[in-house]
Amino acid sequence: MLPTLQSNLFLIVSFIIPGFIIYYIRSKFTTGRMERANRILIELIALGAVNFAVWSWLIVIWSAFEDANTNTWLSVLIWFVVVFLSPIALGILASYDTQHGWSERAFRKMGLHPVHPVPAAWDYVFPRISTANWVLITFHDGSFVGGFFGPKSFASSDPSERDLYIEQIFHIEDDRTWQMGPEGKGILIKDQDIAYIEFIGVGGNDDGKG
């Protein structure tokens, strides 16, 4: 009974907990697909296995030392690095990779086309707006409004609520000139009203469309 319990605890500590930490940190920077519980568990174990593989050399070397079982503090330090610090670092690295597409570009150079982890163009575009942008929002009825999407603006990351908050609105005249509305007057726009959005980077360079 005891060996089985120890084996289960070792599995949880070595794989599931590090996998959960990586998954949790990555989810804070990425809007991903909603997976079923069994698929999430498989992903947690897979992420934990990657983390364990990164540090397997250290664990093997440490286990070979005679004082591995007597030097408690050093053992605790090693496992703290493996189980907590390393998953945090890998989670942050995975977040950077998802947002900047490092591995995706590498795979494409090898002729492979992996499924993108970001499920929608909305989630792909807005996190990549690194500077303030002018936005031109066209509604389904053909009307439109301009706005300044700056640091006080917000784009929802909830798949069921794709609303926008624009911190400063601009009125678009018939000749397409922009007239600033009352200073500090923002606007909340619901996703069902939006037909499409044009992004115009500060300085006049188009940043893309969503």
PDB file of C-alpha atoms in Angstrom:
ATOM      1  CA  MET A   1       0.000   0.000   0.000  1.00  0.00           C
ATOM      2  CA  LEU A   2       2.719   2.436   0.977  1.00  0.00           C
ATOM      3  CA  PRO A   3       4.800   2.010  -2.213  1.00  0.00           C
ATOM      4  CA  THR A   4       1.655   2.574  -4.300  1.00  0.00           C
ATOM      5  CA  LEU A   5       0.832   5.723  -2.333  1.00  0.00           C
ATOM      6  CA  GLN A   6       4.383   6.995  -2.703  1.00  0.00           C
ATOM      7  CA  SER A   7       4.291   6.294  -6.454  1.00  0.00           C
ATOM      8  CA  ASN A   8       1.042   8.225  -6.828  1.00  0.00           C
ATOM      9  CA  LEU A   9       2.397  11.160  -4.853  1.00  0.00           C
ATOM     10  CA  PHE A  10       5.572  11.126  -6.939  1.00  0.00           C
ATOM     11  CA  LEU A  11       3.460  11.187 -10.134  1.00  0.00           C
ATOM     12  CA  ILE A  12       1.402  14.131  -8.864  1.00  0.00           C
ATOM     13  CA  VAL A  13       4.404  16.131  -7.680  1.00  0.00           C
ATOM     14  CA  SER A  14       6.621  15.388 -10.680  1.00  0.00           C
ATOM     15  CA  PHE A  15       4.106  15.759 -13.500  1.00  0.00           C
ATOM     16  CA  ILE A  16       0.656  17.068 -12.663  1.00  0.00           C
ATOM     17  CA  ILE A  17       1.598  19.959 -10.352  1.00  0.00           C
ATOM     18  CA  PRO A  18       4.323  21.375 -12.680  1.00  0.00           C
ATOM     19  CA  GLY A  19       1.968  20.852 -15.639  1.00  0.00           C
ATOM     20  CA  PHE A  20      -0.781  22.724 -13.818  1.00  0.00           C
ATOM     21  CA  ILE A  21       1.564  25.630 -13.030  1.00  0.00           C
ATOM     22  CA  ILE A  22       2.661  25.888 -16.687  1.00  0.00           C
ATOM     23  CA  TYR A  23      -0.952  25.620 -17.901  1.00  0.00           C
ATOM     24  CA  TYR A  24      -2.190  28.195 -15.385  1.00  0.00           C
ATOM     25  CA  ILE A  25       0.469  30.805 -16.177  1.00  0.00           C
ATOM     26  CA  ARG A  26       0.041  30.353 -19.922  1.00  0.00           C
ATOM     27  CA  SER A  27      -3.738  30.749 -19.593  1.00  0.00           C
ATOM     28  CA  LYS A  28      -3.216  34.159 -17.989  1.00  0.00           C
ATOM     29  CA  PHE A  29      -1.653  35.472 -21.205  1.00  0.00           C
ATOM     30  CA  THR A  30      -3.514  33.415 -23.805  1.00  0.00           C
ATOM     31  CA  THR A  31      -7.169  32.925 -24.585  1.00  0.00           C
ATOM     32  CA  GLY A  32      -7.261  29.262 -25.513  1.00  0.00           C
ATOM     33  CA  ARG A  33      -9.810  26.712 -26.503  1.00  0.00           C
ATOM     34  CA  MET A  34     -12.016  25.258 -23.787  1.00  0.00           C
ATOM     35  CA  GLU A  35     -10.865  21.660 -23.424  1.00  0.00           C
ATOM     36  CA  ARG A  36     -12.652  18.770 -21.767  1.00  0.00           C
ATOM     37  CA  ALA A  37     -11.425  17.654 -18.352  1.00  0.00           C
ATOM     38  CA  ASN A  38      -9.775  14.472 -19.651  1.00  0.00           C
ATOM     39  CA  ARG A  39      -7.894  16.380 -22.358  1.00  0.00           C
ATOM     40  CA  ILE A  40      -6.757  18.982 -19.832  1.00  0.00           C
ATOM     41  CA  LEU A  41      -5.424  16.208 -17.603  1.00  0.00           C
ATOM     42  CA  ILE A  42      -3.489  14.737 -20.534  1.00  0.00           C
ATOM     43  CA  GLU A  43      -2.048  18.168 -21.319  1.00  0.00           C
ATOM     44  CA  LEU A  44      -1.058  18.700 -17.686  1.00  0.00           C
ATOM     45  CA  ILE A  45       0.794  15.386 -17.634  1.00  0.00           C
ATOM     46  CA  ALA A  46       2.437  16.173 -20.990  1.00  0.00           C
ATOM     47  CA  LEU A  47       3.597  19.602 -19.787  1.00  0.00           C
ATOM     48  CA  GLY A  48       4.838  18.065 -16.559  1.00  0.00           C
ATOM     49  CA  ALA A  49       6.749  15.440 -18.545  1.00  0.00           C
ATOM     50  CA  VAL A  50       8.463  18.179 -20.554  1.00  0.00           C
ATOM     51  CA  ASN A  51       9.426  19.966 -17.344  1.00  0.00           C
ATOM     52  CA  PHE A  52      10.676  16.700 -15.821  1.00  0.00           C
ATOM     53  CA  ALA A  53      12.679  15.908 -18.960  1.00  0.00           C
ATOM     54  CA  VAL A  54      14.394  19.310 -18.783  1.00  0.00           C
ATOM     55  CA  TRP A  55      15.658  18.535 -15.282  1.00  0.00           C
ATOM     56  CA  SER A  56      16.051  14.752 -15.512  1.00  0.00           C
ATOM     57  CA  TRP A  57      19.841  15.079 -15.774  1.00  0.00           C
ATOM     58  CA  LEU A  58      19.981  16.990 -12.483  1.00  0.00           C
ATOM     59  CA  ILE A  59      17.724  14.486 -10.720  1.00  0.00           C
ATOM     60  CA  VAL A  60      19.782  11.528 -11.962  1.00  0.00           C
ATOM     61  CA  ILE A  61      23.071  13.155 -10.930  1.00  0.00           C
ATOM     62  CA  TRP A  62      21.743  14.126  -7.516  1.00  0.00           C
ATOM     63  CA  SER A  63      20.263  10.666  -6.888  1.00  0.00           C
ATOM     64  CA  ALA A  64      23.692   9.131  -7.567  1.00  0.00           C
ATOM     65  CA  PHE A  65      25.303  10.988  -4.669  1.00  0.00           C
ATOM     66  CA  GLU A  66      25.582   9.124  -1.386  1.00  0.00           C
ATOM     67  CA  ASP A  67      24.325  12.071   0.668  1.00  0.00           C
ATOM     68  CA  ALA A  68      21.222  12.579  -1.518  1.00  0.00           C
ATOM     69  CA  ASN A  69      19.049  11.050   1.196  1.00  0.00           C
ATOM     70  CA  THR A  70      20.752  12.829   4.090  1.00  0.00           C
ATOM     71  CA  ASN A  71      21.182  16.370   2.799  1.00  0.00           C
ATOM     72  CA  THR A  72      17.560  17.397   3.261  1.00  0.00           C
ATOM     73  CA  TRP A  73      17.875  21.101   2.533  1.00  0.00           C
ATOM     74  CA  LEU A  74      19.649  20.618  -0.771  1.00  0.00           C
ATOM     75  CA  SER A  75      17.089  17.998  -1.793  1.00  0.00           C
ATOM     76  CA  VAL A  76      14.267  20.393  -0.957  1.00  0.00           C
ATOM     77  CA  LEU A  77      15.981  23.158  -2.939  1.00  0.00           C
ATOM     78  CA  ILE A  78      16.384  20.932  -6.004  1.00  0.00           C
ATOM     79  CA  TRP A  79      12.768  19.795  -5.924  1.00  0.00           C
ATOM     80  CA  PHE A  80      11.597  23.376  -5.349  1.00  0.00           C
ATOM     81  CA  VAL A  81      13.392  24.397  -8.540  1.00  0.00           C
ATOM     82  CA  VAL A  82      12.045  21.421 -10.493  1.00  0.00           C
ATOM     83  CA  VAL A  83       8.462  21.490  -9.226  1.00  0.00           C
ATOM     84  CA  PHE A  84       7.817  25.250  -8.856  1.00  0.00           C
ATOM     85  CA  LEU A  85      10.426  27.617 -10.301  1.00  0.00           C
ATOM     86  CA  SER A  86      10.985  25.738 -13.545  1.00  0.00           C
ATOM     87  CA  PRO A  87       7.240  25.436 -14.395  1.00  0.00           C
ATOM     88  CA  ILE A  88       6.811  29.163 -13.750  1.00  0.00           C
ATOM     89  CA  ALA A  89       9.660  29.945 -16.158  1.00  0.00           C
ATOM     90  CA  LEU A  90       8.314  27.485 -18.751  1.00  0.00           C
ATOM     91  CA  GLY A  91       4.816  28.946 -18.394  1.00  0.00           C
ATOM     92  CA  ILE A  92       6.108  32.457 -19.075  1.00  0.00           C
ATOM     93  CA  LEU A  93       8.171  31.164 -22.001  1.00  0.00           C
ATOM     94  CA  ALA A  94       5.120  29.355 -23.416  1.00  0.00           C
ATOM     95  CA  SER A  95       3.123  32.597 -23.119  1.00  0.00           C
ATOM     96  CA  TYR A  96       5.772  34.513 -25.053  1.00  0.00           C
ATOM     97  CA  ASP A  97       5.845  31.784 -27.679  1.00  0.00           C
ATOM     98  CA  THR A  98       2.060  31.858 -28.112  1.00  0.00           C
ATOM     99  CA  GLN A  99       1.909  35.640 -28.394  1.00  0.00           C
ATOM    100  CA  HIS A 100       4.943  36.039 -30.670  1.00  0.00           C
ATOM    101  CA  GLY A 101       4.678  32.814 -32.703  1.00  0.00           C
ATOM    102  CA  TRP A 102       8.302  31.674 -32.382  1.00  0.00           C
ATOM    103  CA  SER A 103       7.651  27.946 -32.651  1.00  0.00           C
ATOM    104  CA  GLU A 104       4.962  28.461 -35.290  1.00  0.00           C
ATOM    105  CA  ARG A 105       7.426  30.237 -37.579  1.00  0.00           C
ATOM    106  CA  ALA A 106      10.024  27.532 -36.938  1.00  0.00           C
ATOM    107  CA  PHE A 107       7.543  24.784 -37.832  1.00  0.00           C
ATOM    108  CA  ARG A 108       6.460  26.598 -40.991  1.00  0.00           C
ATOM    109  CA  LYS A 109      10.073  26.820 -42.124  1.00  0.00           C
ATOM    110  CA  MET A 110      10.166  23.026 -41.802  1.00  0.00           C
ATOM    111  CA  GLY A 111       7.040  22.745 -43.955  1.00  0.00           C
ATOM    112  CA  LEU A 112       4.721  22.020 -41.028  1.00  0.00           C
ATOM    113  CA  HIS A 113       1.524  23.913 -40.269  1.00  0.00           C
ATOM    114  CA  PRO A 114       0.514  23.430 -36.619  1.00  0.00           C
ATOM    115  CA  VAL A 115      -2.925  24.367 -35.290  1.00  0.00           C
ATOM    116  CA  HIS A 116      -2.697  27.860 -33.865  1.00  0.00           C
ATOM    117  CA  PRO A 117      -3.270  27.946 -30.083  1.00  0.00           C
ATOM    118  CA  VAL A 118      -5.219  31.220 -30.329  1.00  0.00           C
ATOM    119  CA  PRO A 119      -8.784  30.310 -31.333  1.00  0.00           C
ATOM    120  CA  ALA A 120      -9.996  33.571 -32.917  1.00  0.00           C
ATOM    121  CA  ALA A 121      -8.669  36.579 -34.816  1.00  0.00           C
ATOM    122  CA  TRP A 122     -10.052  38.819 -32.064  1.00  0.00           C
ATOM    123  CA  ASP A 123      -7.742  37.163 -29.515  1.00  0.00           C
ATOM    124  CA  TYR A 124      -4.845  37.277 -31.960  1.00  0.00           C
ATOM    125  CA  VAL A 125      -5.056  40.976 -32.874  1.00  0.00           C
ATOM    126  CA  PHE A 126      -5.817  42.858 -29.654  1.00  0.00           C
ATOM    127  CA  PRO A 127      -3.027  41.425 -27.438  1.00  0.00           C
ATOM    128  CA  ARG A 128      -0.559  42.388 -30.178  1.00  0.00           C
ATOM    129  CA  ILE A 129      -1.471  46.067 -30.104  1.00  0.00           C
ATOM    130  CA  SER A 130       1.703  47.229 -28.410  1.00  0.00           C
ATOM    131  CA  THR A 131       1.107  50.942 -29.031  1.00  0.00           C
ATOM    132  CA  ALA A 132      -1.957  53.148 -29.033  1.00  0.00           C
ATOM    133  CA  ASN A 133      -4.071  52.872 -32.162  1.00  0.00           C
ATOM    134  CA  TRP A 134      -6.826  54.723 -33.894  1.00  0.00           C
ATOM    135  CA  VAL A 135      -9.758  52.436 -34.626  1.00  0.00           C
ATOM    136  CA  LEU A 136     -12.604  52.874 -37.087  1.00  0.00           C
ATOM    137  CA  ILE A 137     -15.574  50.704 -36.148  1.00  0.00           C
ATOM    138  CA  THR A 138     -18.296  50.054 -38.704  1.00  0.00           C
ATOM    139  CA  PHE A 139     -21.650  48.793 -37.471  1.00  0.00           C
ATOM    140  CA  HIS A 140     -24.079  46.431 -39.182  1.00  0.00           C
ATOM    141  CA  ASP A 141     -26.396  49.310 -40.117  1.00  0.00           C
ATOM    142  CA  GLY A 142     -23.571  51.011 -42.046  1.00  0.00           C
ATOM    143  CA  SER A 143     -22.850  53.728 -39.475  1.00  0.00           C
ATOM    144  CA  PHE A 144     -19.412  54.051 -37.965  1.00  0.00           C
ATOM    145  CA  VAL A 145     -17.475  55.696 -35.181  1.00  0.00           C
ATOM    146  CA  GLY A 146     -13.819  56.472 -34.723  1.00  0.00           C
ATOM    147  CA  GLY A 147     -11.903  56.128 -31.514  1.00  0.00           C
ATOM    148  CA  PHE A 148      -8.570  56.167 -29.775  1.00  0.00           C
ATOM    149  CA  PHE A 149      -7.648  52.710 -28.466  1.00  0.00           C
ATOM    150  CA  GLY A 150      -5.057  53.530 -25.835  1.00  0.00           C
ATOM    151  CA  PRO A 151      -3.892  52.141 -22.488  1.00  0.00           C
ATOM    152  CA  LYS A 152      -7.264  52.889 -20.850  1.00  0.00           C
ATOM    153  CA  SER A 153      -9.190  51.028 -23.547  1.00  0.00           C
ATOM    154  CA  PHE A 154     -10.214  47.409 -23.247  1.00  0.00           C
ATOM    155  CA  ALA A 155     -11.056  44.451 -25.486  1.00  0.00           C
ATOM    156  CA  SER A 156     -12.799  41.532 -23.828  1.00  0.00           C
ATOM    157  CA  SER A 157     -11.022  38.163 -23.827  1.00  0.00           C
ATOM    158  CA  ASP A 158     -14.225  36.274 -22.985  1.00  0.00           C
ATOM    159  CA  PRO A 159     -15.381  34.324 -26.089  1.00  0.00           C
ATOM    160  CA  SER A 160     -19.037  34.907 -25.135  1.00  0.00           C
ATOM    161  CA  GLU A 161     -18.645  38.677 -24.611  1.00  0.00           C
ATOM    162  CA  ARG A 162     -16.638  40.307 -27.385  1.00  0.00           C
ATOM    163  CA  ASP A 163     -17.250  43.860 -26.276  1.00  0.00           C
ATOM    164  CA  LEU A 164     -14.959  46.866 -26.628  1.00  0.00           C
ATOM    165  CA  TYR A 165     -14.323  49.925 -24.553  1.00  0.00           C
ATOM    166  CA  ILE A 166     -12.781  52.837 -26.479  1.00  0.00           C
ATOM    167  CA  GLU A 167     -11.392  55.490 -24.168  1.00  0.00           C
ATOM    168  CA  GLN A 168     -11.900  58.446 -26.526  1.00  0.00           C
ATOM    169  CA  ILE A 169     -14.442  58.680 -29.322  1.00  0.00           C
ATOM    170  CA  PHE A 170     -14.132  60.694 -32.525  1.00  0.00           C
ATOM    171  CA  HIS A 171     -16.950  61.718 -34.822  1.00  0.00           C
ATOM    172  CA  ILE A 172     -16.344  61.033 -38.503  1.00  0.00           C
ATOM    173  CA  GLU A 173     -17.550  63.833 -40.773  1.00  0.00           C
ATOM    174  CA  ASP A 174     -18.887  63.357 -44.302  1.00  0.00           C
ATOM    175  CA  ASP A 175     -15.485  64.260 -45.733  1.00  0.00           C
ATOM    176  CA  ARG A 176     -13.930  61.525 -43.524  1.00  0.00           C
ATOM    177  CA  THR A 177     -12.236  64.017 -41.206  1.00  0.00           C
ATOM    178  CA  TRP A 178     -12.083  63.055 -37.561  1.00  0.00           C
ATOM    179  CA  GLN A 179     -13.490  65.397 -34.951  1.00  0.00           C
ATOM    180  CA  MET A 180     -12.695  64.660 -31.333  1.00  0.00           C
ATOM    181  CA  GLY A 181     -15.712  64.263 -29.070  1.00  0.00           C
ATOM    182  CA  PRO A 182     -15.838  65.622 -25.519  1.00  0.00           C
ATOM    183  CA  GLU A 183     -12.489  64.991 -23.878  1.00  0.00           C
ATOM    184  CA  GLY A 184     -12.446  61.788 -21.875  1.00  0.00           C
ATOM    185  CA  LYS A 185     -15.724  60.544 -23.360  1.00  0.00           C
ATOM    186  CA  GLY A 186     -15.387  56.835 -24.046  1.00  0.00           C
ATOM    187  CA  ILE A 187     -17.799  54.343 -25.505  1.00  0.00           C
ATOM    188  CA  LEU A 188     -18.714  50.736 -24.786  1.00  0.00           C
ATOM    189  CA  ILE A 189     -19.550  48.734 -27.914  1.00  0.00           C
ATOM    190  CA  LYS A 190     -21.181  45.313 -27.896  1.00  0.00           C
ATOM    191  CA  ASP A 191     -19.838  42.692 -30.259  1.00  0.00           C
ATOM    192  CA  GLN A 192     -23.200  41.993 -31.925  1.00  0.00           C
ATOM    193  CA  ASP A 193     -23.245  45.578 -33.235  1.00  0.00           C
ATOM    194  CA  ILE A 194     -19.824  45.397 -34.908  1.00  0.00           C
ATOM    195  CA  ALA A 195     -19.513  44.561 -38.598  1.00  0.00           C
ATOM    196  CA  TYR A 196     -15.743  45.070 -38.791  1.00  0.00           C
ATOM    197  CA  ILE A 197     -12.923  47.077 -37.260  1.00  0.00           C
ATOM    198  CA  GLU A 198     -10.100  48.959 -38.972  1.00  0.00           C
ATOM    199  CA  PHE A 199      -6.899  49.582 -37.045  1.00  0.00           C
ATOM    200  CA  ILE A 200      -4.766  52.596 -37.922  1.00  0.00           C
ATOM    201  CA  GLY A 201      -1.462  52.710 -36.072  1.00  0.00           C
ATOM    202  CA  VAL A 202      -0.253  55.940 -34.548  1.00  0.00           C
ATOM    203  CA  GLY A 203       1.696  57.692 -37.261  1.00  0.00           C
ATOM    204  CA  GLY A 204      -0.718  56.655 -39.996  1.00  0.00           C
ATOM    205  CA  ASN A 205       0.446  53.058 -40.578  1.00  0.00           C
ATOM    206  CA  ASP A 206      -2.295  50.460 -40.918  1.00  0.00           C
ATOM    207  CA  ASP A 207      -1.979  47.792 -38.278  1.00  0.00           C
ATOM    208  CA  GLY A 208      -4.530  45.366 -39.592  1.00  0.00           C
ATOM    209  CA  LYS A 209      -8.206  44.533 -39.572  1.00  0.00           C
ATOM    210  CA  GLY A 210     -10.325  42.479 -37.213  1.00  0.00           C
TER     211      GLY A 210
END
